[in-house]
Coordinates of C-alpha atoms and ligand atoms in Angstrom, one line a residue:
M1 CA 225.2 42.5 267.0
R2 CA 226.6 40.3 264.2
A3 CA 229.7 40.8 261.9
T4 CA 230.2 38.7 258.8
S5 CA 232.8 38.4 256.3
R6 CA 232.0 41.8 254.7
L7 CA 234.3 43.0 257.6
F8 CA 237.2 41.2 256.0
A9 CA 236.5 43.2 252.8
A10 CA 236.5 46.5 254.9
F11 CA 239.8 45.2 256.5
A12 CA 241.4 44.6 253.1
A13 CA 240.5 48.1 252.0
A14 CA 241.9 49.5 255.2
T15 CA 245.2 47.6 254.5
A16 CA 245.3 48.9 251.0
L17 CA 245.0 52.5 252.2
L18 CA 248.1 52.1 254.4
A19 CA 250.6 52.9 251.7
G20 CA 249.3 56.4 251.6
V21 CA 248.8 56.9 255.3
S22 CA 251.2 58.9 257.4
A23 CA 252.4 57.6 260.7
L24 CA 250.7 58.1 263.9
P25 CA 252.0 60.9 265.9
K26 CA 254.5 60.0 268.7
I27 CA 253.1 60.3 272.1
S28 CA 255.5 61.8 274.8
K29 CA 255.4 63.0 278.3
T30 CA 255.8 66.5 279.5
G31 CA 255.7 67.1 283.2
K32 CA 252.9 64.8 284.4
Y33 CA 251.0 64.8 281.2
L34 CA 251.0 63.1 277.7
Y35 CA 251.1 65.1 274.5
S36 CA 250.9 64.5 270.9
E37 CA 253.6 65.7 268.4
D38 CA 251.5 68.8 267.6
G39 CA 251.4 69.8 271.4
T40 CA 247.9 68.6 271.9
R41 CA 247.2 67.0 275.3
F42 CA 246.7 63.2 274.8
F43 CA 244.4 60.9 276.7
I44 CA 244.2 57.3 276.5
K45 CA 240.6 56.2 275.7
G46 CA 241.0 52.5 275.1
I47 CA 240.0 49.0 276.0
A48 CA 241.8 45.8 277.1
Y49 CA 242.3 43.5 274.1
Q50 CA 243.4 40.1 275.2
P51 CA 241.6 37.0 274.4
P52 CA 241.3 34.4 277.3
G53 CA 244.2 31.8 277.7
K54 CA 243.8 28.6 279.6
V55 CA 243.6 29.0 283.4
A56 CA 244.3 26.1 285.7
A57 CA 241.9 26.4 288.6
D58 CA 244.1 25.7 291.5
P59 CA 244.4 26.9 295.1
N60 CA 247.9 27.9 294.5
N61 CA 246.6 30.2 291.6
P62 CA 244.4 32.7 293.4
F63 CA 244.8 35.4 290.8
L64 CA 243.6 32.8 288.2
E65 CA 246.7 33.5 286.0
P66 CA 246.6 31.9 282.5
A67 CA 249.0 29.0 281.8
D68 CA 249.1 30.0 278.1
F69 CA 248.2 32.8 275.9
I70 CA 246.9 33.9 272.5
D71 CA 248.7 36.8 270.9
P72 CA 245.9 38.8 269.4
L73 CA 248.2 41.0 267.3
A74 CA 249.4 38.0 265.4
D75 CA 245.9 37.0 264.6
T76 CA 245.3 38.8 261.3
A77 CA 241.8 37.5 260.8
G78 CA 240.9 38.2 264.4
C79 CA 242.1 41.9 264.0
A80 CA 240.1 42.3 260.8
R81 CA 237.1 40.8 262.6
D82 CA 237.4 43.1 265.6
L83 CA 238.7 46.5 264.0
P84 CA 235.2 47.7 263.1
F85 CA 233.9 47.1 266.5
L86 CA 236.9 49.0 268.1
Q87 CA 236.3 51.7 265.6
S88 CA 232.7 51.9 266.6
L89 CA 233.7 52.3 270.3
G90 CA 235.8 55.2 269.2
V91 CA 239.0 53.9 271.1
N92 CA 242.4 55.4 270.5
A93 CA 244.3 52.6 272.3
V94 CA 244.1 48.8 273.0
R95 CA 246.1 47.1 275.8
V96 CA 247.6 43.7 274.9
Y97 CA 248.8 41.6 277.9
S98 CA 250.8 39.0 276.1
V99 CA 252.5 38.9 272.8
D100 CA 254.7 36.3 271.0
F101 CA 257.8 38.0 269.5
T102 CA 258.4 35.0 267.3
K103 CA 255.1 35.8 265.3
N104 CA 254.4 38.4 262.6
H105 CA 252.4 41.3 263.8
D106 CA 252.5 43.5 260.7
T107 CA 249.0 43.4 259.5
C108 CA 247.3 44.0 262.8
M109 CA 249.7 46.7 263.8
S110 CA 249.4 48.5 260.5
T111 CA 245.6 48.3 260.3
F112 CA 245.3 49.5 263.8
S113 CA 247.6 52.3 263.1
A114 CA 245.6 53.3 260.1
A115 CA 242.5 53.4 262.3
G116 CA 244.3 55.7 264.9
I117 CA 244.6 53.0 267.5
Y118 CA 247.8 52.8 269.6
T119 CA 248.9 49.8 271.5
I120 CA 250.1 49.4 275.1
I121 CA 252.0 46.1 275.0
D122 CA 252.9 44.2 278.2
L123 CA 256.4 42.6 277.9
S124 CA 255.8 39.9 280.2
T125 CA 254.2 36.5 279.2
P126 CA 252.3 34.1 281.5
G127 CA 254.4 31.4 283.2
N128 CA 258.2 31.6 282.9
G129 CA 258.0 34.9 281.1
S130 CA 257.2 37.1 284.2
I131 CA 258.7 38.3 287.4
A132 CA 257.3 35.9 289.9
R133 CA 255.4 37.7 292.5
N134 CA 256.2 35.4 295.6
S135 CA 259.8 34.7 294.6
P136 CA 260.8 37.6 292.3
S137 CA 264.1 37.6 290.2
W138 CA 265.2 39.7 287.3
T139 CA 267.3 37.4 285.1
T140 CA 268.8 37.2 281.6
N141 CA 265.9 35.0 280.1
L142 CA 263.3 37.7 281.2
L143 CA 265.4 40.6 280.0
D144 CA 266.1 38.8 276.7
N145 CA 262.4 38.2 276.1
Y146 CA 261.5 41.9 276.9
I147 CA 264.2 43.0 274.4
N148 CA 263.2 40.5 271.8
T149 CA 259.6 41.8 272.0
I150 CA 260.7 45.4 271.9
N151 CA 262.9 44.6 268.7
V152 CA 259.8 43.1 266.9
F153 CA 257.5 46.0 267.9
S154 CA 259.8 49.0 267.5
K155 CA 259.2 49.2 263.8
Y156 CA 255.6 50.2 264.3
D157 CA 254.4 53.7 264.7
N158 CA 251.5 52.9 267.2
V159 CA 253.3 51.5 270.2
L160 CA 252.6 54.0 272.9
A161 CA 254.0 52.1 275.9
Y162 CA 255.5 49.0 277.1
N163 CA 254.4 47.5 280.5
V164 CA 257.3 45.9 282.4
G165 CA 254.8 44.1 284.6
N166 CA 251.1 43.9 285.6
E167 CA 250.2 43.5 289.2
V168 CA 253.4 41.9 290.1
I169 CA 253.5 43.7 293.4
V170 CA 250.7 43.2 295.9
S171 CA 250.2 44.8 299.2
N172 CA 251.6 42.2 301.5
I173 CA 254.5 41.2 299.2
T174 CA 256.2 44.4 298.3
S175 CA 259.8 43.4 298.0
A176 CA 259.2 42.3 294.5
T177 CA 259.1 46.0 293.6
A178 CA 262.8 46.3 293.4
F179 CA 262.8 43.7 290.6
V180 CA 260.1 45.4 288.7
K181 CA 262.0 48.8 288.9
A182 CA 265.1 47.0 287.8
A183 CA 263.2 45.8 284.7
A184 CA 262.0 49.3 284.0
R185 CA 265.5 50.7 284.4
D186 CA 266.9 48.2 281.9
T187 CA 264.0 48.3 279.5
K188 CA 264.3 52.1 279.5
A189 CA 268.1 52.1 279.0
Y190 CA 267.6 49.6 276.1
L191 CA 264.9 51.8 274.4
K192 CA 267.1 54.9 274.9
S193 CA 270.1 53.2 273.4
K194 CA 268.1 52.4 270.3
N195 CA 266.6 55.9 270.2
I196 CA 263.1 54.5 270.7
S197 CA 260.7 57.0 272.3
T198 CA 258.1 54.5 273.5
L199 CA 257.0 55.0 277.1
T200 CA 258.2 52.5 279.7
A201 CA 255.1 51.7 282.1
Y202 CA 253.8 49.6 284.8
A203 CA 250.2 48.5 285.7
A204 CA 249.4 48.3 289.4
I205 CA 246.9 46.5 291.3
D206 CA 244.6 48.9 293.3
G207 CA 244.4 48.8 297.1
S208 CA 244.6 51.1 300.1
D209 CA 246.1 54.6 299.4
D210 CA 249.0 53.7 301.6
F211 CA 250.1 51.0 299.5
V212 CA 249.0 52.5 296.0
V213 CA 250.7 55.7 296.6
A214 CA 254.0 54.2 298.1
L215 CA 254.3 52.0 295.1
A216 CA 253.6 54.6 292.6
E217 CA 256.0 56.9 294.2
Y218 CA 258.8 54.1 294.3
M219 CA 258.2 53.3 290.6
S220 CA 258.7 56.9 289.6
C221 CA 261.6 57.9 291.9
D222 CA 265.3 58.2 291.3
V223 CA 267.3 55.5 293.3
G224 CA 270.3 57.8 293.0
G225 CA 268.6 60.8 294.4
T226 CA 270.0 63.1 291.5
N227 CA 266.7 63.9 289.8
S228 CA 267.6 61.4 287.0
D229 CA 264.9 59.5 285.1
A230 CA 267.0 56.4 284.5
T231 CA 265.2 54.1 287.2
A232 CA 261.8 55.8 286.9
I233 CA 258.9 54.6 284.7
D234 CA 257.4 57.2 282.4
L235 CA 253.8 56.2 282.8
Y236 CA 251.9 54.6 285.8
G237 CA 248.9 52.6 285.3
L238 CA 246.4 51.8 288.0
N239 CA 243.9 49.0 287.5
N240 CA 241.0 50.6 289.2
Y241 CA 237.4 49.3 289.6
E242 CA 236.1 51.8 292.4
F243 CA 233.5 53.6 290.3
C244 CA 230.5 51.4 290.3
G245 CA 227.0 51.6 288.9
D246 CA 225.6 55.1 288.9
D247 CA 228.2 56.5 291.4
D248 CA 228.9 60.3 291.1
A249 CA 232.2 61.9 290.6
S250 CA 233.1 61.9 294.2
A251 CA 233.8 58.1 293.9
Y252 CA 237.2 59.2 292.6
S253 CA 237.8 62.0 295.1
D254 CA 240.3 60.0 297.3
K255 CA 242.3 58.6 294.4
N256 CA 242.3 62.0 292.7
S257 CA 243.7 63.7 295.9
A258 CA 246.2 60.8 296.5
F259 CA 247.8 61.5 293.0
A260 CA 247.4 65.1 292.9
N261 CA 251.1 65.7 293.2
Y262 CA 252.4 62.6 291.4
N263 CA 255.4 63.5 289.2
I264 CA 254.6 61.5 286.0
P265 CA 251.5 60.7 283.9
A266 CA 249.2 58.3 285.4
Y267 CA 246.1 56.6 283.9
F268 CA 243.7 53.7 284.6
S269 CA 245.2 50.8 283.0
E270 CA 242.0 48.8 283.6
F271 CA 238.6 50.2 284.7
G272 CA 234.9 49.0 284.6
C273 CA 233.3 47.8 287.9
I274 CA 230.9 44.9 287.4
T275 CA 229.5 44.5 290.8
Q276 CA 226.5 47.0 290.5
P277 CA 225.2 46.2 287.0
P278 CA 224.5 47.4 284.6
R279 CA 227.7 49.0 283.7
L280 CA 226.8 52.4 282.8
W281 CA 230.2 53.7 282.0
T282 CA 229.4 57.2 283.3
E283 CA 232.7 57.3 284.9
T284 CA 234.1 58.4 281.5
K285 CA 232.5 61.8 281.9
T286 CA 234.3 62.3 285.2
M287 CA 237.7 60.8 283.9
F288 CA 238.0 63.1 280.9
S289 CA 237.0 66.3 282.6
S290 CA 238.5 68.5 285.2
P291 CA 239.5 67.9 288.1
M292 CA 240.1 64.3 287.2
S293 CA 241.8 65.2 283.9
D294 CA 244.2 67.5 285.8
V295 CA 245.7 64.3 287.5
W296 CA 244.9 61.4 285.1
S297 CA 245.5 60.7 281.4
G298 CA 242.5 58.6 280.6
G299 CA 242.0 54.8 281.0
L300 CA 241.4 51.4 279.4
A301 CA 238.0 49.7 279.8
F302 CA 238.1 46.1 280.7
S303 CA 237.5 44.1 278.5
Y304 CA 236.8 43.5 274.9
F305 CA 237.2 39.8 275.0
Q306 CA 235.4 37.6 277.7
S307 CA 237.2 37.5 281.1
T308 CA 236.0 36.2 284.3
S309 CA 236.8 36.8 287.9
S310 CA 235.0 35.6 291.0
Q311 CA 233.1 38.8 290.8
G312 CA 231.6 37.7 287.3
Q313 CA 232.2 38.5 283.7
F314 CA 233.9 41.6 282.2
G315 CA 233.8 40.8 278.6
M316 CA 231.8 42.8 276.1
A317 CA 232.4 40.9 272.9
T318 CA 231.7 37.1 272.3
I319 CA 233.6 35.6 269.5
S320 CA 231.9 32.6 267.7
A321 CA 233.3 29.1 268.0
D322 CA 234.8 29.3 264.5
G323 CA 236.3 32.7 265.2
S324 CA 234.5 34.4 262.4
T325 CA 231.8 36.6 264.2
V326 CA 231.5 39.0 267.0
T327 CA 228.5 39.5 269.1
T328 CA 228.7 42.4 271.4
N329 CA 226.5 43.0 274.5
D330 CA 224.8 45.9 276.2
D331 CA 227.9 46.9 278.1
F332 CA 229.7 47.3 274.8
D333 CA 226.7 49.7 273.4
R334 CA 226.8 51.7 276.7
L335 CA 230.5 52.2 276.6
K336 CA 230.3 53.2 273.0
T337 CA 227.8 55.8 273.8
Q338 CA 229.8 57.3 276.6
Y339 CA 233.2 57.0 274.7
Q340 CA 231.6 58.8 271.7
A341 CA 230.5 61.6 273.9
V342 CA 234.0 62.2 275.3
T343 CA 235.8 65.5 274.4
F344 CA 239.4 65.6 275.6
P345 CA 240.2 68.6 277.7
T346 CA 243.2 70.6 276.2
T347 CA 244.7 72.0 279.4
P348 CA 247.4 72.4 280.6
S349 CA 249.1 73.2 277.3
Q350 CA 252.4 71.5 276.7
S351 CA 254.3 74.8 277.3
S352 CA 252.8 75.2 280.8
A353 CA 253.1 71.5 281.7
G354 CA 256.5 72.1 283.4
S355 CA 259.2 69.4 283.7
T356 CA 259.2 66.2 285.8
T357 CA 261.0 66.0 289.0
Y358 CA 262.3 62.6 290.0
G359 CA 262.5 62.6 293.8
A360 CA 264.5 60.5 296.1
C361 CA 262.9 57.0 296.7
P362 CA 260.7 56.6 299.9
A363 CA 262.5 54.9 302.7
P364 CA 261.2 51.3 303.3
S365 CA 258.4 51.0 305.8
D366 CA 256.7 48.0 307.4
A367 CA 253.8 48.5 304.8
F368 CA 256.2 48.8 302.0
Q369 CA 259.4 47.1 302.2
A370 CA 261.3 48.2 299.1
L371 CA 264.9 49.3 299.3
S372 CA 266.5 51.7 296.8
T373 CA 269.1 48.9 296.2
L374 CA 268.0 47.5 292.8
P375 CA 269.1 44.1 291.3
P376 CA 272.0 44.4 288.8
T377 CA 271.5 44.4 285.2
P378 CA 271.1 40.7 283.9
N379 CA 274.4 39.9 281.9
D380 CA 273.9 37.5 279.1
A381 CA 277.6 37.2 278.2
A382 CA 278.7 36.6 281.9
C383 CA 276.0 33.8 282.3
S384 CA 276.9 32.0 279.2
C385 CA 280.6 32.3 280.0
L386 CA 279.8 30.8 283.4
E387 CA 277.5 28.0 282.1
N388 CA 280.3 26.9 279.8
I389 CA 283.0 26.5 282.5
L390 CA 281.1 25.0 285.3
S391 CA 282.2 21.4 286.5
C392 CA 278.8 19.9 286.4
Q393 CA 276.2 20.9 283.8
F394 CA 272.4 20.8 283.6
T395 CA 271.8 18.7 280.5
P396 CA 268.0 18.1 280.6
T397 CA 266.5 15.1 279.1
N398 CA 263.0 16.9 279.1
P399 CA 262.4 18.7 275.9
D400 CA 261.3 21.7 277.9
P401 CA 264.0 22.3 280.6
L402 CA 262.0 25.1 282.3
L403 CA 259.3 22.3 283.3
I404 CA 261.9 20.5 285.6
V405 CA 264.3 23.4 286.7
G406 CA 262.4 24.4 289.6
S407 CA 262.1 20.9 291.2
L408 CA 265.8 20.1 290.4
L409 CA 266.8 23.4 292.0
D410 CA 265.0 22.4 295.1
E411 CA 266.8 19.2 295.1
A412 CA 270.2 20.7 294.4
C413 CA 269.9 23.4 296.9
G414 CA 268.7 20.9 299.6
L415 CA 271.7 18.5 298.9
L416 CA 274.1 21.5 298.8
G417 CA 272.8 22.7 302.1
Q418 CA 273.4 19.2 303.7
N419 CA 276.9 19.4 302.4
G420 CA 277.8 22.7 304.1
G421 CA 277.0 25.0 301.3
S422 CA 274.2 27.4 300.5
C423 CA 272.2 28.8 297.7
D424 CA 273.1 32.4 298.6
D425 CA 275.1 32.9 295.4
I426 CA 272.0 32.3 293.1
S427 CA 269.6 34.1 295.4
A428 CA 268.2 37.6 295.3
N429 CA 266.8 39.4 298.3
A430 CA 265.3 42.8 297.9
T431 CA 264.6 43.1 301.6
T432 CA 268.2 43.0 302.4
G433 CA 269.5 44.4 299.1
K434 CA 271.7 41.3 298.7
Y435 CA 271.9 40.0 295.3
G436 CA 274.1 36.9 294.7
P437 CA 276.6 37.1 291.8
V438 CA 274.6 34.5 289.8
S439 CA 271.3 35.9 290.9
G440 CA 270.7 37.5 287.5
C441 CA 271.3 34.4 285.5
D442 CA 268.7 32.3 283.9
P443 CA 267.2 29.4 285.8
S444 CA 269.3 26.8 283.9
T445 CA 272.5 28.4 284.6
K446 CA 271.6 28.9 288.3
L447 CA 270.9 25.1 288.3
S448 CA 274.2 24.2 286.7
Y449 CA 276.0 26.4 289.2
T450 CA 274.2 24.7 292.1
M451 CA 274.8 21.3 290.8
S452 CA 278.6 22.2 290.3
Q453 CA 278.9 23.4 293.9
F454 CA 277.3 20.1 295.1
Y455 CA 279.4 18.0 292.9
E456 CA 282.6 19.8 294.1
A457 CA 281.3 19.6 297.9
T458 CA 281.3 15.9 297.4
N459 CA 284.9 15.8 296.1
R460 CA 283.6 15.4 292.6
N461 CA 282.0 12.1 293.1
V462 CA 280.6 11.4 289.7
Q463 CA 277.3 10.2 291.2
S464 CA 276.8 13.8 292.5
C465 CA 276.5 15.1 289.1
S466 CA 273.7 12.9 287.8
F467 CA 270.3 14.2 289.1
G468 CA 268.6 11.3 287.5
G469 CA 270.2 11.8 284.2
N470 CA 269.6 15.5 284.1
A471 CA 273.3 16.5 284.7
T472 CA 276.7 15.8 283.1
V473 CA 280.3 16.2 284.2
N474 CA 281.9 18.9 282.0
S475 CA 285.2 17.7 280.8
N476 CA 286.2 21.0 279.3
V477 CA 286.7 23.0 282.4
P478 CA 289.6 25.3 281.6
S479 CA 292.7 24.6 283.8
G480 CA 293.0 27.2 286.6
V481 CA 289.2 27.2 287.2
A482 CA 289.2 25.5 290.7
N483 CA 285.5 25.4 291.3
A484 CA 282.2 26.9 290.7
N485 CA 283.1 30.1 292.8
A486 CA 286.1 30.6 290.8
A487 CA 284.2 30.2 287.7
A488 CA 281.8 32.9 288.8
S489 CA 284.5 35.2 289.8
S490 CA 286.3 34.7 286.3
C491 CA 283.0 35.3 284.2
I492 CA 281.2 37.8 286.3
S493 CA 283.9 40.4 287.0
N494 CA 281.5 43.0 288.3
P495 CA 278.5 41.3 289.8
G496 CA 276.6 44.4 291.0
A497 CA 276.8 46.2 287.7
T498 CA 274.1 48.2 286.0
F499 CA 274.6 48.8 282.3
V500 CA 272.9 49.4 279.0
P501 CA 271.8 45.9 277.9
S502 CA 272.3 44.7 274.3
A503 CA 270.0 42.6 272.3
P504 CA 270.4 38.9 272.8
T505 CA 272.0 36.8 270.4
V506 CA 269.7 33.9 271.0
T507 CA 266.2 34.6 270.1
G508 CA 264.3 31.5 271.6
G509 CA 260.5 31.7 272.1
P510 CA 259.0 33.4 275.1
G511 CA 260.1 31.7 278.3
G512 CA 263.2 30.4 276.7
S513 CA 266.4 30.5 278.6
S514 CA 269.5 32.4 277.1
S515 CA 271.9 29.5 277.6
G516 CA 269.6 26.5 277.4
G517 CA 268.1 27.3 274.0
G518 CA 264.6 28.6 273.3
S519 CA 261.7 26.7 275.0
S520 CA 258.1 26.7 273.6
S521 CA 256.4 27.5 276.8
G522 CA 253.9 30.2 276.4
N523 CA 253.5 29.6 272.7
G524 CA 250.4 31.4 271.4
N525 CA 248.0 29.4 269.3
N526 CA 245.1 31.1 267.7
S527 CA 243.9 28.2 265.5
G528 CA 241.8 26.5 268.2
A529 CA 238.3 27.3 268.9
L530 CA 238.3 30.3 271.3
S531 CA 235.1 29.2 273.0
D532 CA 237.0 26.1 274.2
R533 CA 239.3 28.1 276.3
S534 CA 238.4 28.7 279.8
A535 CA 238.2 32.3 281.3
W536 CA 241.1 34.4 281.4
M537 CA 241.4 37.0 284.1
G538 CA 242.9 40.3 283.4
I539 CA 244.5 40.9 286.7
G540 CA 247.9 39.5 287.7
L541 CA 250.0 37.9 285.0
A542 CA 253.0 37.3 287.2
T543 CA 253.7 33.7 287.9
V544 CA 253.2 32.3 291.4
F545 CA 255.6 29.4 291.0
S546 CA 259.3 29.8 290.2
V547 CA 262.6 28.3 291.0
A548 CA 263.4 30.7 293.8
A549 CA 260.4 29.8 295.6
G550 CA 261.7 26.3 295.8
V551 CA 265.2 27.6 296.9
F552 CA 263.8 29.6 299.7
T553 CA 261.5 26.8 301.0
V554 CA 264.5 24.5 301.1
L555 CA 266.8 27.0 302.9
A556 CA 264.1 28.2 305.3
Ligands
NAG601 C1 249.1 37.8 300.9 O1 247.8 37.9 301.0 C2 247.1 36.9 300.2 C3 245.7 37.2 299.9 O2 245.2 37.7 301.1 C4 247.4 35.6 300.9 O3 246.8 34.4 300.2 C5 248.9 35.3 300.9 O4 249.2 34.2 301.7 C6 249.7 36.5 301.6 N1 250.9 36.3 301.5 C7 251.9 36.7 302.4 C8 253.4 36.4 302.2 O5 251.5 37.1 303.5
NAG602 C1 266.5 59.9 267.5 O1 265.0 60.2 267.3 C2 264.9 61.6 267.2 C3 263.5 61.8 267.2 O2 262.8 60.9 266.4 C4 265.5 62.0 265.7 O3 265.2 63.4 265.5 C5 266.9 61.6 265.8 O4 267.5 61.9 264.5 C6 267.2 60.3 266.2 N1 268.7 59.9 266.4 C7 269.3 58.9 265.8 C8 270.7 58.9 266.2 O5 268.6 58.0 265.3
NAG603 C1 265.5 38.1 302.8 O1 266.2 38.3 303.9 C2 265.4 38.5 305.1 C3 266.3 38.9 306.2 O2 267.4 38.0 306.3 C4 264.5 37.3 305.3 O3 263.7 37.5 306.6 C5 263.7 37.1 304.1 O4 262.9 35.9 304.3 C6 264.5 37.0 302.8 N1 263.6 36.8 301.7 C7 263.6 36.1 300.8 C8 262.7 36.2 299.8 O5 264.4 35.0 300.9
NAG604 C1 265.2 14.6 285.6 O1 264.6 15.4 286.6 C2 263.2 15.2 286.7 C3 262.7 16.3 287.6 O2 263.3 16.2 288.8 C4 262.9 13.9 287.1 O3 261.6 13.7 287.2 C5 263.7 12.9 286.3 O4 263.4 11.6 286.8 C6 265.1 13.2 286.1 N1 265.7 12.3 285.3 C7 265.5 12.1 283.9 C8 266.2 11.2 283.3 O5 264.7 12.8 283.3
NAG605 C1 246.7 24.8 268.2 O1 245.5 24.4 269.0 C2 244.9 23.4 268.2 C3 243.6 23.1 269.0 O2 243.7 23.1 270.3 C4 245.6 22.2 268.0 O3 244.9 21.3 267.2 C5 246.9 22.5 267.2 O4 247.8 21.4 267.1 C6 247.5 23.7 267.9 N1 248.6 24.2 267.0 C7 249.9 24.4 267.6 C8 250.9 25.0 266.5 O5 250.2 24.2 268.7
NAG606 C1 262.1 27.9 286.0 C2 260.6 27.9 286.2 O1 260.1 28.9 286.6 N1 260.1 27.0 285.7 C3 258.7 26.9 285.6 C4 258.0 27.2 284.0 O2 256.8 26.9 284.0 C5 256.5 25.5 284.2 C6 255.0 25.4 283.8 O3 254.2 26.3 284.3 C7 256.7 25.2 285.7 O4 256.5 23.8 286.0 C8 258.2 25.5 286.0 O5 258.5 25.3 287.3

């Protein structure tokens, strides 16, 4: 199937219509279901919409996570090109895995809105913009990026949900869950403070029921045990591929019973098995009818754009090298047929949906080691106060400080350890529930803190504050600030505090640090030939590498 420039004309017409178009109804949750403003039950009938970024094939990158990304909602011509195809599929939602808040999204968002298409937006970005799976932390730079993205998207009427993470937590590394839950808590508090009703969500990797259910319950529980929604997500996404080929409805029986009593709305944030081709998409019949619709609120087919895993190719649309035309495959046509045949169930009615109960969090187990002690809210003001009064400051010569922070932290923690110190103050450990007072600061501040401790441990030997030219002695340390520890005490008066975050004053690019200025890592770029980009994998956008990984290696 081919699209030509006449689509651009159609797009222009759609844009012109916008002035007279009323806003898309807000979608909210009641009990464990989603409802539109008029009280009609709402189901997500969507598709993943993320063009492939560059993936570095590396044994340390088993999830084939991309090193960069393209923001499809900033690509006006791309949205115009794709809109007729999305409309022909009959989708009411797209999921976008990475957006760049420094770009303009007005045209894509308004034309999608006019076409009745909601967006589900992941707040994390590849690389330094995500909670790292193996060495998680929840820090000012991440929170700031999340809030900057929310601030850019909150003006649109068609943002259904923000994902605070995608597949960050895997079955053998569950302690990262506390960081993701803290991200949900702070994101939710920010949205509430701005009276934004967009749902806070998470998209989970599938696995054994033990793991999947424990994780789902943890993400929607109340750490305080008082039936409060403050630390619970609003919408649980499961990336589920278990219905394959011409399976029958029973393929979902286990999952259905596992979630039968789940307290909040759940949906399939990815679906579409490729191991038994052709993809018939007959699971949609099951998904959008009882008994499954009594438990789930729809799903997102994976994926519009090309996307590859070791299992094969998930994509349904191929974009020409010059970005102008779309060729769809048979999977696309079959999905279209199935999606167009869907009629949404209307039960239960909103008035009989009940209210949501937020239970106490499950106790940690061997299989699921997440405590109810969450990391504190990252504190921009405290961290920049600290950075300014430390005795030895990270003053990177590299234009992108985030590229060298990790290795320098390894080095500084190693040296500090040899001099009787430790990196405990900057470390966060969700298994013990111990969060060092500086653990919520961005990587650059953590590094300055560690460099200062080492410099002080060596009696302020100037050589100790050099790090190959990456550090400088601070001549403006206020009198009375004896050392790094005293600096932390004076700036971070309440290290464990949870509070409503405010918008950052610095709005650097994604991946930027709050005190070190914005970096350009993760900058989207849509001008290149899409076909040049190697495959992008829909699962697992969390980074594998991070500062803390180095820290813990050194200390171990
Ligand atoms: C977790 O499982 C993955 C995949 O089996 C493996 O590569 C990784 O080393 C494991 N990590 C830990 C901490 O056990
Ligand atoms: C908050 O949002 C609700 C629902 O959209 C609206 O009725 C109310 O006026 C808003 N309140 C403020 C303070 O903006
Ligand atoms: C957290 O602390 C526990 C217990 O001391 C330790 O076994 C584990 O390695 C620590 N985790 C990290 C990520 O440092
Ligand atoms: C700064 O740190 C990086 C990374 O450790 C190192 O390669 C470099 O030599 C250091 N010095 C300068 C001047 O960049
Ligand atoms: C975008 O990518 C193209 C092709 O890879 C490159 O030529 C161009 O300089 C890039 N633009 C920006 C702003 O990075
Ligand atoms: C602080 C941190 O995690 N830095 C990483 C940012 O991303 C670059 C490139 O992927 C890594 O090299 C850094 O270690």
